[in-house]
Short mmCIF file of C-alpha atoms in Angstrom, two decimals:
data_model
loop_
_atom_site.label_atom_id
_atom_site.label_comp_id
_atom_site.label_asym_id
_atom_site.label_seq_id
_atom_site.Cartn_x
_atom_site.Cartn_y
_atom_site.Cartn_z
CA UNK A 1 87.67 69.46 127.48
CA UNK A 2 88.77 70.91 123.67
CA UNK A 3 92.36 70.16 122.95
CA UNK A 4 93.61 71.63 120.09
CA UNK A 5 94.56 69.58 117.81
CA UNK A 6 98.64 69.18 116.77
CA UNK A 7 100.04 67.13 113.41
CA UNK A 8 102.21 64.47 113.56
CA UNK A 9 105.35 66.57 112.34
CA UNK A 10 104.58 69.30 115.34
CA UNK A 11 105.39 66.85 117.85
CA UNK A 12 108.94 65.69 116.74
CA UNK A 13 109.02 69.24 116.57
CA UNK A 14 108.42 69.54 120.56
CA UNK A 15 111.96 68.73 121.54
CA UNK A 16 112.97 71.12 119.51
CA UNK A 17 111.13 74.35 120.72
CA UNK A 18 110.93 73.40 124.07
CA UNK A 19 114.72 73.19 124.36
CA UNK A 20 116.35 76.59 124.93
CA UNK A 21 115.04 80.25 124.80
CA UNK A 22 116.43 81.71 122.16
CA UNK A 23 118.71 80.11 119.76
CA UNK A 24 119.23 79.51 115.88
CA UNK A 25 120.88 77.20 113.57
CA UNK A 26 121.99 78.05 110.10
CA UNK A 27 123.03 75.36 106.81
CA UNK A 28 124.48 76.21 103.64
CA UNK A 29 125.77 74.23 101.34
CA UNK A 30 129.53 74.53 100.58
CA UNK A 31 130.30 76.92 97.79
CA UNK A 32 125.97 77.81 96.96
CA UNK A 33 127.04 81.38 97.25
CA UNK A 34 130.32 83.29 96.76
CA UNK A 35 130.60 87.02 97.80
CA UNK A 36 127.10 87.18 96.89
CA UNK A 37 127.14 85.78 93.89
CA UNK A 38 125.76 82.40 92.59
CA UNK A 39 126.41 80.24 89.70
CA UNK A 40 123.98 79.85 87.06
CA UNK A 41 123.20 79.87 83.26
CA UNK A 42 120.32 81.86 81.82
CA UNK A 43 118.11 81.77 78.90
CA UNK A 44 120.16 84.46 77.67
CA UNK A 45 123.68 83.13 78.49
CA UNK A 46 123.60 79.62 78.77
CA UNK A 47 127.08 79.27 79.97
CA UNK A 48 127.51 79.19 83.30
CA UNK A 49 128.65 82.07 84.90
CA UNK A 50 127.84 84.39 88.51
CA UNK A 51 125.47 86.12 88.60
CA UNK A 52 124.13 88.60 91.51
CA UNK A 53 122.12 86.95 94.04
CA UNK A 54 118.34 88.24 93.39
CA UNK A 55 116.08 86.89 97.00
CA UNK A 56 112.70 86.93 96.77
CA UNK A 57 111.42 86.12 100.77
CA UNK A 58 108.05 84.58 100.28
CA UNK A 59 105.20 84.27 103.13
CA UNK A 60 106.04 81.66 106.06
CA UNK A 61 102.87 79.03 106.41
CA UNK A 62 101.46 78.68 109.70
CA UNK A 63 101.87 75.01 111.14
CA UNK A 64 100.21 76.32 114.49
CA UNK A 65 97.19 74.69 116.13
CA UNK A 66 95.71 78.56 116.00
CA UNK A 67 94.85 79.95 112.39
CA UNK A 68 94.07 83.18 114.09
CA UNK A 69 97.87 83.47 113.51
CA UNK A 70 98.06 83.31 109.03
CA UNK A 71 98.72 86.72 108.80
CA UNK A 72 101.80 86.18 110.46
CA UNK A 73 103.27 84.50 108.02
CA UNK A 74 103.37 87.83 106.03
CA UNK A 75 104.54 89.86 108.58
CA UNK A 76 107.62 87.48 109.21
CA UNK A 77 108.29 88.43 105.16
CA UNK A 78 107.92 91.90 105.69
CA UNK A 79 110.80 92.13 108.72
CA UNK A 80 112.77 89.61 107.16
CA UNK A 81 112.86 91.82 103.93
CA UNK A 82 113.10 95.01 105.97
CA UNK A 83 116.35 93.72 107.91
CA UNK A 84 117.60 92.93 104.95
CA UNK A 85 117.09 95.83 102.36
CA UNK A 86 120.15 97.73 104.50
CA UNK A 87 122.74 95.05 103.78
CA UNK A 88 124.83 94.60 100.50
CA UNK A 89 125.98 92.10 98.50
CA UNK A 90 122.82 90.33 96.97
CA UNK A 91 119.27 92.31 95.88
CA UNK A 92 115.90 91.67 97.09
CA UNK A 93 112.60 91.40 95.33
CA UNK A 94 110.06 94.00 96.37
CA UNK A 95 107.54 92.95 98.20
CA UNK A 96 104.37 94.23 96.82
CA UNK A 97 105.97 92.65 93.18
CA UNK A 98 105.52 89.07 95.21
CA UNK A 99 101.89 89.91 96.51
CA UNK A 100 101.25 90.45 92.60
CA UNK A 101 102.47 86.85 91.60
CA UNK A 102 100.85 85.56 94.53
CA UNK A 103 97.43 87.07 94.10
CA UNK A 104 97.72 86.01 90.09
CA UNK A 105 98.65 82.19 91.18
CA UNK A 106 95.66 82.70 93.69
CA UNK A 107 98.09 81.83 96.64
CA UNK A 108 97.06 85.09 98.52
CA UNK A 109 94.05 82.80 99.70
CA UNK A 110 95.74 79.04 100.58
CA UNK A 111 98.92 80.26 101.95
CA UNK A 112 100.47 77.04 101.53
CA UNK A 113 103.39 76.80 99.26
CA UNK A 114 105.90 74.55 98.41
CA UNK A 115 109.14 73.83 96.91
CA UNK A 116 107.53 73.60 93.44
CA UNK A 117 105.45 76.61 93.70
CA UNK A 118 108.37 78.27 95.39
CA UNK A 119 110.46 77.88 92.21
CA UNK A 120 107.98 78.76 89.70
CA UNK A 121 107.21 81.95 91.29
CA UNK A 122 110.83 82.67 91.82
CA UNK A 123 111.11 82.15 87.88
CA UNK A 124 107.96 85.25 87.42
CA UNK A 125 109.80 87.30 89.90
CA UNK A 126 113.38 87.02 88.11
CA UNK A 127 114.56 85.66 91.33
CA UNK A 128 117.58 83.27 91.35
CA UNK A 129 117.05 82.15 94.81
CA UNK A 130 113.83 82.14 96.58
CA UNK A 131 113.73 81.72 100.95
CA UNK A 132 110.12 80.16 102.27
CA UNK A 133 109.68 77.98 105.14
CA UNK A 134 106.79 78.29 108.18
CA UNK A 135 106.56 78.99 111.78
CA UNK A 136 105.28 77.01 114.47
CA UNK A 137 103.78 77.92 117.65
CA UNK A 138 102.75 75.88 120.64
CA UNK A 139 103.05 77.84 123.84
CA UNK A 140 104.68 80.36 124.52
CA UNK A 141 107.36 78.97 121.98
CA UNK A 142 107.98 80.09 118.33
CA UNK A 143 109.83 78.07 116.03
CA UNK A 144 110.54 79.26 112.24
CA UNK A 145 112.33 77.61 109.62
CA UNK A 146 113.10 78.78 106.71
CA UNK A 147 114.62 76.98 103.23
CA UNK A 148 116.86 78.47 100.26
CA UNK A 149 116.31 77.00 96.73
CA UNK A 150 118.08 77.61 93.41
CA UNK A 151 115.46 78.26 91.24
CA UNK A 152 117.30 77.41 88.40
CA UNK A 153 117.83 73.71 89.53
CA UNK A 154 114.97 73.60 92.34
CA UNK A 155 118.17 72.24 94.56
CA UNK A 156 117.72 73.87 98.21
CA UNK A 157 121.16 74.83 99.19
CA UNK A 158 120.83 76.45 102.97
CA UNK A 159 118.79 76.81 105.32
CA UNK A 160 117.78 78.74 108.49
CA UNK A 161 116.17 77.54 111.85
CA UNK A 162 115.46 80.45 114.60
CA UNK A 163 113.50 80.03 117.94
CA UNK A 164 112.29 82.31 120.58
CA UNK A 165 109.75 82.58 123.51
CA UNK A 166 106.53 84.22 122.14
CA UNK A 167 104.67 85.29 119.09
CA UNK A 168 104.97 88.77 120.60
CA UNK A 169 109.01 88.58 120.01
CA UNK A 170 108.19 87.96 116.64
CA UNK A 171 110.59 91.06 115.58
CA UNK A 172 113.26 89.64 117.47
CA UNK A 173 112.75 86.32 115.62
CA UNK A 174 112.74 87.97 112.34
CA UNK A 175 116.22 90.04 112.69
CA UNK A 176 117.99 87.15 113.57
CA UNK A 177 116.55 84.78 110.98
CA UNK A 178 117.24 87.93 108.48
CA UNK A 179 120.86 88.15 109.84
CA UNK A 180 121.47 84.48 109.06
CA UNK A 181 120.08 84.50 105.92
CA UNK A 182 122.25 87.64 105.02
CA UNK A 183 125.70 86.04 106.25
CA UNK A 184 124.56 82.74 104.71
CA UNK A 185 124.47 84.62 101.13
CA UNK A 186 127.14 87.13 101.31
CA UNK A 187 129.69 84.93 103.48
CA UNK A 188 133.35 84.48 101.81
#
């Protein structure tokens, strides 16, 4: 009998997703954002000063067992990004102008990236803060994380953790994750 095979990191993962239905958690460090603003010094103005916050919401990587599920990844970007473009109080990065960068970096084909690439990219994309993470399935569970990085200092300052039963739920997943990243940047 073929068992799929699971990494070592998917099954500390397994209390995790296999605890309840539906639930989120959400961490941001104290005083990363302010009314949707974020401090930062530019090329341009090297004092520090707020600026808006500019998110660019990169493709999730797929930690599942089944690849068939990559494209997913974008998709989770996409209704992030949509839930998002109707609230104020930061911007968003278009995203067919991240497909660009990608497809230039050749990252359209891996669809891995990390921290590092995450901050470079943000820096192409005129992005202060940049939100990437993956998603996990095993079962008829879905687990997504998701972190926020300062591209200016590479520092992640928040971070968002959603679960729900199902790939198929995967809207449901994404307008809650996009609600907690929203609150997490605009919050007072």
């Amino acid at each position: 009998m073929n068992h799929p095979k699971i990494s070592v990191s998917a099954l500390f993962l397994l209390p995790i997703l296999f605890g309840s239905c539906s639930s989120s958690k959400t961490t941001v460090k104290q005083d990363a954002f302010d009314k949707g603003k974020i401090d930062v010094s530019t090329e341009g103005n090297p004092e520090r000063h707020k600026a808006d916050i500019i998110v660019a919401i990169l493709p999730f990587n797929n930690n599942s067992p089944d690849k068939s599920l990559d494209s997913t990844g974008v998709t989770l970007a996409d209704l992030i990004s949509a839930q998002m473009a109707s609230e104020k109080g930061f911007k968003l990065v278009e995203r067919q102008r991240i497909e660009e960068i990608l497809s230039e970096m050749k990252l359209g084909q891996t669809g891995m990236i990390d921290q590092n690439t995450a901050i470079q990219v943000g820096r192409m994309l005129g992005a202060n803060v940049m939100a990437f993470g993956s998603f996990l399935t095993l079962g008829k569970k879905v687990l997504l994380t998701m972190r926020l990085v300062k591209v200016e200092t590479g520092e992640i300052v928040g971070g968002v953790t959603e679960r729900n039963e199902g790939i198929s739920n995967i809207d449901i997943l994404a307008e809650n994750a996009a609600k907690k990243l929203s609150d997490s940047l605009i919050r007072r």
